XYZ file of C-alpha atoms in Angstrom:
503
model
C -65.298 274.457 -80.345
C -63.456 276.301 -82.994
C -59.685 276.066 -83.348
C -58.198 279.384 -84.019
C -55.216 280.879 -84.797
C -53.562 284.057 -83.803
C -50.813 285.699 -85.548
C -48.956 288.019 -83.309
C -48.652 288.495 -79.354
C -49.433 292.070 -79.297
C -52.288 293.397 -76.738
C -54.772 293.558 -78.941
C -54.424 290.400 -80.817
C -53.990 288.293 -76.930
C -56.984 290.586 -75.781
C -58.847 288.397 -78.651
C -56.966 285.188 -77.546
C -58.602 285.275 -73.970
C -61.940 285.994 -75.089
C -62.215 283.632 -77.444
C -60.503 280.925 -75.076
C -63.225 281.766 -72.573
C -65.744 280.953 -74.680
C -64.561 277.369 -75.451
C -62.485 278.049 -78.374
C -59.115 276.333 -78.861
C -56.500 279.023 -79.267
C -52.898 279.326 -80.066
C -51.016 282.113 -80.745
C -47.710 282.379 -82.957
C -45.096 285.008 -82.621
C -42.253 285.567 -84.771
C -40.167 287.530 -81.455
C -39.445 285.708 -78.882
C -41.773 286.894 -75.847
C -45.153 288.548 -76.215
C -45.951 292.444 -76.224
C -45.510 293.517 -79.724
C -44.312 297.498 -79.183
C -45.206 297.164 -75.574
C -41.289 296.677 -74.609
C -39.015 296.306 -72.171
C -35.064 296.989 -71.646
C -33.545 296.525 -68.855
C -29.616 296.546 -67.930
C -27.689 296.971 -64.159
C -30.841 297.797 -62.593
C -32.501 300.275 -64.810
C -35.607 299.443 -66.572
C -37.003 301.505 -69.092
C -40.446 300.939 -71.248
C -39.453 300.856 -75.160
C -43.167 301.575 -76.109
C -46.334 303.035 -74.224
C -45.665 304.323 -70.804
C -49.136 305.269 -69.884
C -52.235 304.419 -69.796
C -55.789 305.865 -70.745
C -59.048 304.224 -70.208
C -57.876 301.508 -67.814
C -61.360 300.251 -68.022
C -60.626 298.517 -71.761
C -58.450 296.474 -69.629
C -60.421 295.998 -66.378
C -63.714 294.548 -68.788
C -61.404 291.886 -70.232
C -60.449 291.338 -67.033
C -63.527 290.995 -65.272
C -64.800 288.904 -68.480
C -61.997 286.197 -68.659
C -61.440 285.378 -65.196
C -62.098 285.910 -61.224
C -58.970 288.222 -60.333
C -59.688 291.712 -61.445
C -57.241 294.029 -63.120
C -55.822 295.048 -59.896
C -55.350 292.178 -58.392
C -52.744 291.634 -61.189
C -51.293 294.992 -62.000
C -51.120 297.908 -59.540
C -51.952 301.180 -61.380
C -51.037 304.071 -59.879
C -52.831 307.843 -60.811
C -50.349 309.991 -61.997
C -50.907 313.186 -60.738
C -50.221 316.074 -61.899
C -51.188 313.962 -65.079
C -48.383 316.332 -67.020
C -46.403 319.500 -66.774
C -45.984 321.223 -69.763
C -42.855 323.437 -70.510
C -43.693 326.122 -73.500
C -40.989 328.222 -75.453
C -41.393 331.248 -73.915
C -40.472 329.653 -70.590
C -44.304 329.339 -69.220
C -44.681 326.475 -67.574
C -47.989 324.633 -66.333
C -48.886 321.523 -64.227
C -52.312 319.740 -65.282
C -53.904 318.015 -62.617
C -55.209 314.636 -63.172
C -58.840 314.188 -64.505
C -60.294 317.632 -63.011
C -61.604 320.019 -65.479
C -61.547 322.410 -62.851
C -58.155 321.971 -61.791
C -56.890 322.053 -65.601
C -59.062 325.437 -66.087
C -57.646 326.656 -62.915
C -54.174 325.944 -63.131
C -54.174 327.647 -66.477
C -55.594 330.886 -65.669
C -52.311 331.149 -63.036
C -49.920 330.328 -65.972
C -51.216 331.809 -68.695
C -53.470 334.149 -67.482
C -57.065 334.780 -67.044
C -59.443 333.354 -69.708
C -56.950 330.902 -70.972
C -58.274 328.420 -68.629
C -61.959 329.435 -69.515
C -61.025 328.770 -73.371
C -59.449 325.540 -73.022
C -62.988 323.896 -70.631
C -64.958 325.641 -73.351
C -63.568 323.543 -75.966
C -63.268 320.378 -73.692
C -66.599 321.028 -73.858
C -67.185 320.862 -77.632
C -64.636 317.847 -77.033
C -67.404 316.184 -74.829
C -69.688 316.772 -77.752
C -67.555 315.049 -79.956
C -66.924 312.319 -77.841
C -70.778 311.420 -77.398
C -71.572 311.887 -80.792
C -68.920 309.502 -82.479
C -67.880 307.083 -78.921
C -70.207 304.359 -80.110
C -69.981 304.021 -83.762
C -66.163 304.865 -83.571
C -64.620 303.092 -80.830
C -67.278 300.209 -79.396
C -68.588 298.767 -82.256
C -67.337 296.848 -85.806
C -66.878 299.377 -88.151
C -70.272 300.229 -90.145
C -70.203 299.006 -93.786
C -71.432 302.850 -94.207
C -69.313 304.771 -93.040
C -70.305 308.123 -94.286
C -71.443 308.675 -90.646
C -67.734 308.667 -89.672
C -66.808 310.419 -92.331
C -68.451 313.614 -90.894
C -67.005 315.258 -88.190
C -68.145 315.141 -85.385
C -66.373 318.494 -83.439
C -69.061 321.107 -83.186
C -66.728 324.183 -83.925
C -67.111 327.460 -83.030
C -68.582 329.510 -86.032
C -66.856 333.135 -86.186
C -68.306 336.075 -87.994
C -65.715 338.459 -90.089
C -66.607 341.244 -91.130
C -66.726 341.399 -95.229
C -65.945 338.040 -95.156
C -67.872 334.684 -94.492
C -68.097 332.824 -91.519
C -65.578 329.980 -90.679
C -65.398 327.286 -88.844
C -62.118 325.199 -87.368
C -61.821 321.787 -89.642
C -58.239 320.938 -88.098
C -56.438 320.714 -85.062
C -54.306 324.009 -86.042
C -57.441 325.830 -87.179
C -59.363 325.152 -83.287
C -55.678 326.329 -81.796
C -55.640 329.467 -83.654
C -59.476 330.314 -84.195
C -61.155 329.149 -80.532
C -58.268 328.594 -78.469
C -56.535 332.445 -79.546
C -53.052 331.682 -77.328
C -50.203 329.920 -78.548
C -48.984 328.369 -75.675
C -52.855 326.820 -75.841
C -52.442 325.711 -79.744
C -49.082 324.027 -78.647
C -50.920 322.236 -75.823
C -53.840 320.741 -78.248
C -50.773 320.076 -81.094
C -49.260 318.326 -78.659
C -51.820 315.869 -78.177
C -52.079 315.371 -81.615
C -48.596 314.946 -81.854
C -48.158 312.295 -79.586
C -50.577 310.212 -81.403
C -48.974 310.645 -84.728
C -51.251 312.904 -86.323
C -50.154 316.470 -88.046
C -52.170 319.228 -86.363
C -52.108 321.033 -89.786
C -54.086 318.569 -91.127
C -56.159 316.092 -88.269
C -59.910 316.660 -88.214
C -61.295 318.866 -85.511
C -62.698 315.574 -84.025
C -59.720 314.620 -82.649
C -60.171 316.918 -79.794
C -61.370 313.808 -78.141
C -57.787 312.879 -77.500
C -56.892 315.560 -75.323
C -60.822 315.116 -73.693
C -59.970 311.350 -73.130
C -57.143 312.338 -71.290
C -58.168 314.885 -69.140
C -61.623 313.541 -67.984
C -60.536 309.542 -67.515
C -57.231 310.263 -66.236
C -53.574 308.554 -67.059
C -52.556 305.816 -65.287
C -48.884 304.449 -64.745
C -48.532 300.495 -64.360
C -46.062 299.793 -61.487
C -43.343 298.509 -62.862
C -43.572 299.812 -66.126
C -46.655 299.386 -68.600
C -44.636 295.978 -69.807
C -46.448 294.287 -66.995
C -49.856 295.225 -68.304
C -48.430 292.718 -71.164
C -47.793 290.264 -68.722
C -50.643 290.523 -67.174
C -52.665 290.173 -70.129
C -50.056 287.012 -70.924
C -50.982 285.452 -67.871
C -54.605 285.300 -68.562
C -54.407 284.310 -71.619
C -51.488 280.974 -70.339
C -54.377 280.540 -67.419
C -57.667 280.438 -69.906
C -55.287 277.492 -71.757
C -54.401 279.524 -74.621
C -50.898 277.513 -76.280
C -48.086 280.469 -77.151
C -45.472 279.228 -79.811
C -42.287 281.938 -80.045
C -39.953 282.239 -82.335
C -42.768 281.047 -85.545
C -42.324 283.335 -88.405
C -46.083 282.838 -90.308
C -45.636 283.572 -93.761
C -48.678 283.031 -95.047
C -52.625 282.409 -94.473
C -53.476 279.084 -95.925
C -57.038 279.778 -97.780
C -59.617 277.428 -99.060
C -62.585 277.218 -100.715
C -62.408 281.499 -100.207
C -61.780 281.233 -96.699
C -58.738 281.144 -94.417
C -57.993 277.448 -93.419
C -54.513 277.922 -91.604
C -51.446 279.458 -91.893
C -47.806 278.203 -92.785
C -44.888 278.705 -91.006
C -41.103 279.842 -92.480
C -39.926 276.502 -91.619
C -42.618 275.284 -94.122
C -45.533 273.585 -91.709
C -48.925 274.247 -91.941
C -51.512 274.578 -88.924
C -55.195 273.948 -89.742
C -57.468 276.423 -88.177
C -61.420 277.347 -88.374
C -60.371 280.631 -87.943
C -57.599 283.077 -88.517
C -56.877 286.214 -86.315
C -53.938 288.588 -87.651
C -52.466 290.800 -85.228
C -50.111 291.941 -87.639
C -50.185 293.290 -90.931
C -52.244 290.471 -93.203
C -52.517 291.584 -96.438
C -48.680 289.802 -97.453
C -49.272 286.855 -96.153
C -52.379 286.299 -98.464
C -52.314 285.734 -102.485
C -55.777 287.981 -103.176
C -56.497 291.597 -102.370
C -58.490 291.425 -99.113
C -60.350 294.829 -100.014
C -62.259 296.020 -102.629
C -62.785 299.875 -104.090
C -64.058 301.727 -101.073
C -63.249 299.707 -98.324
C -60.902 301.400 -95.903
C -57.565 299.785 -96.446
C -54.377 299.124 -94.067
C -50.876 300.928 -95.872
C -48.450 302.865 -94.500
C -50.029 306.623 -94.911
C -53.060 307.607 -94.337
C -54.861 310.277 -96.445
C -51.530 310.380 -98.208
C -49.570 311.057 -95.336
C -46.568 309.405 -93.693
C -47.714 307.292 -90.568
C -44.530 308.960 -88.140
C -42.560 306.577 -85.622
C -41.449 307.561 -82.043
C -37.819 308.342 -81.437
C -36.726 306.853 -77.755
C -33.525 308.027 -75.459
C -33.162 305.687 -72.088
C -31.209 308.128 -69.765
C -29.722 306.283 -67.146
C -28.883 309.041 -64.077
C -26.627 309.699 -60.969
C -28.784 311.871 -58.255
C -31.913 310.687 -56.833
C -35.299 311.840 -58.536
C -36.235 315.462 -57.665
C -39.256 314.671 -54.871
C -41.622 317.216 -56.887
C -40.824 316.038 -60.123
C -43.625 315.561 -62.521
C -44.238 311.606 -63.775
C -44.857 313.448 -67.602
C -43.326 316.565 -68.521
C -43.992 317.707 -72.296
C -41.180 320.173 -73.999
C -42.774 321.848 -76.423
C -41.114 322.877 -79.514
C -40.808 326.449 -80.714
C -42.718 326.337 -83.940
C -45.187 323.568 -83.921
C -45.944 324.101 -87.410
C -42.280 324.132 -88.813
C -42.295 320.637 -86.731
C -44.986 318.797 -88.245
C -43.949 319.909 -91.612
C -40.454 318.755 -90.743
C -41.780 315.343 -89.610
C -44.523 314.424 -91.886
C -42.254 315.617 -95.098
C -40.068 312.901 -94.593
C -37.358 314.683 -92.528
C -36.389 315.511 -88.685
C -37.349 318.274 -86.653
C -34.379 319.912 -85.041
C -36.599 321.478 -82.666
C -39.025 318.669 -81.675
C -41.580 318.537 -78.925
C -40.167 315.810 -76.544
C -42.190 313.857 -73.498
C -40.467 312.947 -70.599
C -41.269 310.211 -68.260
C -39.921 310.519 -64.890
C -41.624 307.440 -62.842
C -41.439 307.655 -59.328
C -40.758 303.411 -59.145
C -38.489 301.620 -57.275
C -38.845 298.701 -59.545
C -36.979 300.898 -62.270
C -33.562 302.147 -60.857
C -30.720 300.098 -58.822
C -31.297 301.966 -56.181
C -32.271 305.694 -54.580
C -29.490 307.564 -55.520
C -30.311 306.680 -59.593
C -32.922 307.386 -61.493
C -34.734 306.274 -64.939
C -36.148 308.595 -67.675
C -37.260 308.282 -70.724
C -37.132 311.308 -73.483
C -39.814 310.683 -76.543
C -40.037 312.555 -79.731
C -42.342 311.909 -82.879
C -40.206 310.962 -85.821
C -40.400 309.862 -89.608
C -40.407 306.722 -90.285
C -37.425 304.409 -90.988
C -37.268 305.022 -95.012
C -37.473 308.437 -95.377
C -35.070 308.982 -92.836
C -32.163 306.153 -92.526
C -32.170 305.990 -88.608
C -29.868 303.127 -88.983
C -27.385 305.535 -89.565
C -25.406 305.322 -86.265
C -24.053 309.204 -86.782
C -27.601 309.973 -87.120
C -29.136 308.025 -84.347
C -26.170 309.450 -81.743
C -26.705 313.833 -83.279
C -30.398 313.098 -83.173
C -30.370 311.472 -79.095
C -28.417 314.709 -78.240
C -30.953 317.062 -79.161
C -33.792 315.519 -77.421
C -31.233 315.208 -74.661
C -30.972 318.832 -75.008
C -34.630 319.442 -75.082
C -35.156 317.347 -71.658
C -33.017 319.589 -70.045
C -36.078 322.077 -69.130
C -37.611 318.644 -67.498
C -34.621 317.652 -65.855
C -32.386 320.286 -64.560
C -28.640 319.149 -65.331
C -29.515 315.692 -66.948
C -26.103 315.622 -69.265
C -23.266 315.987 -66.246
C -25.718 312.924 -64.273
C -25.784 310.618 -67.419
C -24.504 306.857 -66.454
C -25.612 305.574 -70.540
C -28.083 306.138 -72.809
C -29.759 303.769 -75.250
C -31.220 304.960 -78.091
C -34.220 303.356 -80.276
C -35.125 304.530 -83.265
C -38.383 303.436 -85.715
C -35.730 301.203 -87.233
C -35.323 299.373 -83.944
C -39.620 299.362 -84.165
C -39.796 298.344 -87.162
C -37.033 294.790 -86.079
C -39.185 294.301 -83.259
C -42.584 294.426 -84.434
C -42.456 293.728 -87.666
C -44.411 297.510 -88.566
C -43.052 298.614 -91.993
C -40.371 302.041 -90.983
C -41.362 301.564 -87.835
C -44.462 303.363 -87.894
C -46.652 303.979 -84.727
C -50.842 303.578 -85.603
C -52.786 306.436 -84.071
C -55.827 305.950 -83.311
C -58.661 305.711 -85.689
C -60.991 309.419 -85.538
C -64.475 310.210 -87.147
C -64.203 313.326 -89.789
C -61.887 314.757 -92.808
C -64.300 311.800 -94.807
C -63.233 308.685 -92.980
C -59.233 308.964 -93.897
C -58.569 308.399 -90.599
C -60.178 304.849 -90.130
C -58.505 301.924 -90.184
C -59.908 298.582 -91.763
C -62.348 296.520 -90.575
C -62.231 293.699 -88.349
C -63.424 291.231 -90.983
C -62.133 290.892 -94.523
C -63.311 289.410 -97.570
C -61.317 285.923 -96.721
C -64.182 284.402 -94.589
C -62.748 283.220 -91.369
C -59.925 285.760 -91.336
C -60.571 288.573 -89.047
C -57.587 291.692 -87.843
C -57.179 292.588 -84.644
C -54.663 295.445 -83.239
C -53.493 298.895 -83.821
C -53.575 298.262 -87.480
C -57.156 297.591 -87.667
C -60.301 298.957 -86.188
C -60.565 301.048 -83.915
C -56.816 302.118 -84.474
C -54.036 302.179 -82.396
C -53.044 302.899 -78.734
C -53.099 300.400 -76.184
C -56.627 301.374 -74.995
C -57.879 301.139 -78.707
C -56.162 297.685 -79.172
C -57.801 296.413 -76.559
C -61.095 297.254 -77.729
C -60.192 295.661 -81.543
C -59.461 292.482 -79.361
C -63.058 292.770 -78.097
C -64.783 293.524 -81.253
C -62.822 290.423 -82.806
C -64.092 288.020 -80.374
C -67.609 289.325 -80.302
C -67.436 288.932 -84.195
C -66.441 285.219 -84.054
C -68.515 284.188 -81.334
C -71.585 285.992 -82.072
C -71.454 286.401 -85.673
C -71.912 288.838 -88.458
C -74.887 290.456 -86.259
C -72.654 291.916 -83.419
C -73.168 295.343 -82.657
C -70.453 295.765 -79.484
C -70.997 295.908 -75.719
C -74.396 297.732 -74.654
């Protein structure tokens, strides 16, 4: 029996906790906040309750394996998760607007031919289809094992385009997210949609492999699920287990840094000055300042704040607290899609803010999250810079910045400024005092292609004994994602070196 050490109560790093307590390790886990989560948040005040991070989720069966492999009560004996359904309406500038059923091809293809006309609905399955491709081709290596020590595999990617002939010219083939929207998908209101999904992750269409078409093919085949409650009590859930497999929580403990010796981690110290010996170190955070050596070396894939060069965005967050009961046909997810997608991203990803964003708003049909019937809760979400090169402690800012995605929810909800009760606003600075992620920046998850700058580092690091864990690490960010590092990280420990994943 091992004694271990976790930095961080995030999902991904207490995913690791329970696994590794289940097979007869002695864990404890040390948070700087004072409850467990990391960005999955919650706020709560006279009856409203609003989630501050994820409110979805994708690929509920991360979550139902750790489950089933840590205990006797399954997932949903512990949660309830509801299919949302439609899965998302999406409202486009020129007033179009579409509801997507949840996981059915079918239904997607069919309800766009209605909205957008005919063929639009036979484009988009095509390229799910290619998506699918992608998806088998890259699943395994990408997402469900450790991260190969070559990569070039990954590097490739792994989106079979469409090759199209031009006349005098030579053939080309879409690389990017933009180029698939313009060159196979041949509608705008269909480019928004895919930019979109790449938006919400944090990614620049202009620039995001082809491969990440999986996103959107995730989606739309496994379906999005909504936690009742709010997706903070997938945290507790996952809390629970880990308090119930005798894993020891200590709040409030800054670590500062990871005690090595003899070339591997030994411990970790504590801001008040005490240090815990440990066989092993997990970091659920970002490790590489709490250590006195570089933990990679010249082509490794390494943690920072961009990623090819580019800025890793934030989320912007308005909690609308409403008069007037929730419209019965209201969608759970509506998306508002900006105007000029392009002119967005280069907004964002240049350091500034979009005055046009594309905004997601969550309209849960809960109980749990208004006072009563005649209130409701919603949530308006916009991709952002990060805290840095925007000051979004800047309360003039935060306040001109809340009314325009206020604005923009007002094609979601119909008269949402005269039935405002508050608003909170919370900004990647807010992100960034919560969970400790420099500007507040939001990890997307990790994607096969444009030659692996869209990894993120491996679960093991040249300090034997320390191992990462989370959206920072492999494979990347998203709750579904960080409970998959939390896998791999366990498997590594208690197996070894030799792990290859779950057959």
């Amino acid at each position: 029996m091992a004694r271990i050490v976790v930095i961080g109560a995030g999902t991904g790093a207490m995913a690791a906790a329970a696994r590794l307590a289940v097979a007869g390790h002695r864990v404890t886990v040390y948070e700087r906040a004072a409850t467990y989560g990391g960005s999955v948040g919650r706020f709560e005040r006279d009856g409203f309750v609003f989630d501050t991070g994820p409110g979805l989720l994708h690929l509920p069966a991360v979550y139902r394996d750790l489950f089933v492999k840590t205990g006797k009560e399954p997932l949903e004996e512990c949660v309830q998760l509801d299919q949302v359904d439609p899965a998302s309406r999406h409202v486009f500038a020129d007033g179009t607007d579409v509801r997507l059923p949840n996981a059915s091809r079918g239904g997607v293809v069919s309800a766009l031919d209605a909205a957008l006309g005919a063929g639009a609905g036979e484009r988009w399955g095509a390229f799910l289809g290619r998506a699918r491709d992608a998806w088998d081709r890259s699943r395994r290596p990408l997402l469900e094992e450790p991260l190969w020590a070559d990569r070039q595999v990954l590097g490739r990617d792994p989106y079979p385009a469409v090759r199209h002939r031009r006349l005098l010219r030579g053939a080309r083939q879409a690389t990017t997210v933009a180029e698939i929207g313009a060159w196979e998908l041949a509608d705008p209101r269909l480019a928004a949609l895919l930019d979109g999904y790449a938006l919400s992750y944090g990614l620049d269409p202009r620039h995001a492999p082809a491969g990440a078409a999986l996103l959107p093919y995730l989606e739309q085949t496994f379906g999005s699920w909504y936690v009742r409650g709010g997706i903070r009590e997938l945290a507790r859930a996952v809390y629970e287990r880990c308090v119930a497999r005798k894993v020891e929580f200590v709040f409030g403990a800054e670590v500062t840094r990871i005690v090595e010796k003899d070339g591997a981690a030994a411990g970790i110290e504590l801001a008040d000055g005490t240090v815990v010996a440990a066989d092993r170190v997990v970091a659920g955070v970002a490790s590489q300042p709490l250590v006195e050596r570089d933990l990679w070396e010249d082509g490794d894939v390494r943690p920072g704040e961009s990623v090819g060069g580019a800025l890793v965005p934030g989320r912007f967050t308005v909690l609308l607290a409403l008069r007037g009961a929730r419209d019965g046909d209201a969608a759970h997810r509506t998306v508002v899609h900006s105007p000029d997608g392009s002119a967005e991203a280069a907004e964002v990803f240049a350091g500034g803010t979009a005055q046009r964003p594309t905004v997601t708003v969550l309209r849960p049909d809960d109980p749990g999250t208004r006072p009563d019937e005649g209130h409701e809760a919603v949530t308006v979400t916009a991709t952002v810079a990060p805290h840095g090169p925007v000051d979004w402690s800047d309360g003039a800012l935060r306040e001109r910045y809340a009314d325009v995605l206020v604005a923009a929810a007002e094609a979601a909800v119909p008269g949402v400024a005269e039935r405002l009760v508050r608003r909170e606003v919370r900004t990647p600075a807010d992100t960034a005092a919560q969970t400790g992620a420099t500007g507040g920046s939001v990890p997307a998850p990790a994607l096969a292609g444009a030659g692996g700058r869209l990894l993120r580092p491996s679960n093991i690091t040249r300090m034997s004994g320390l191992y990462l864990a989370g959206g920072w690490a492999h494979p990347g960010g998203g709750l579904a994602h960080a409970g998959m590092s939390g896998a791999l990280v366990a498997g590594l420990i208690v197996e070894g070196a030799g792990f290859r994943g779950s057959q």
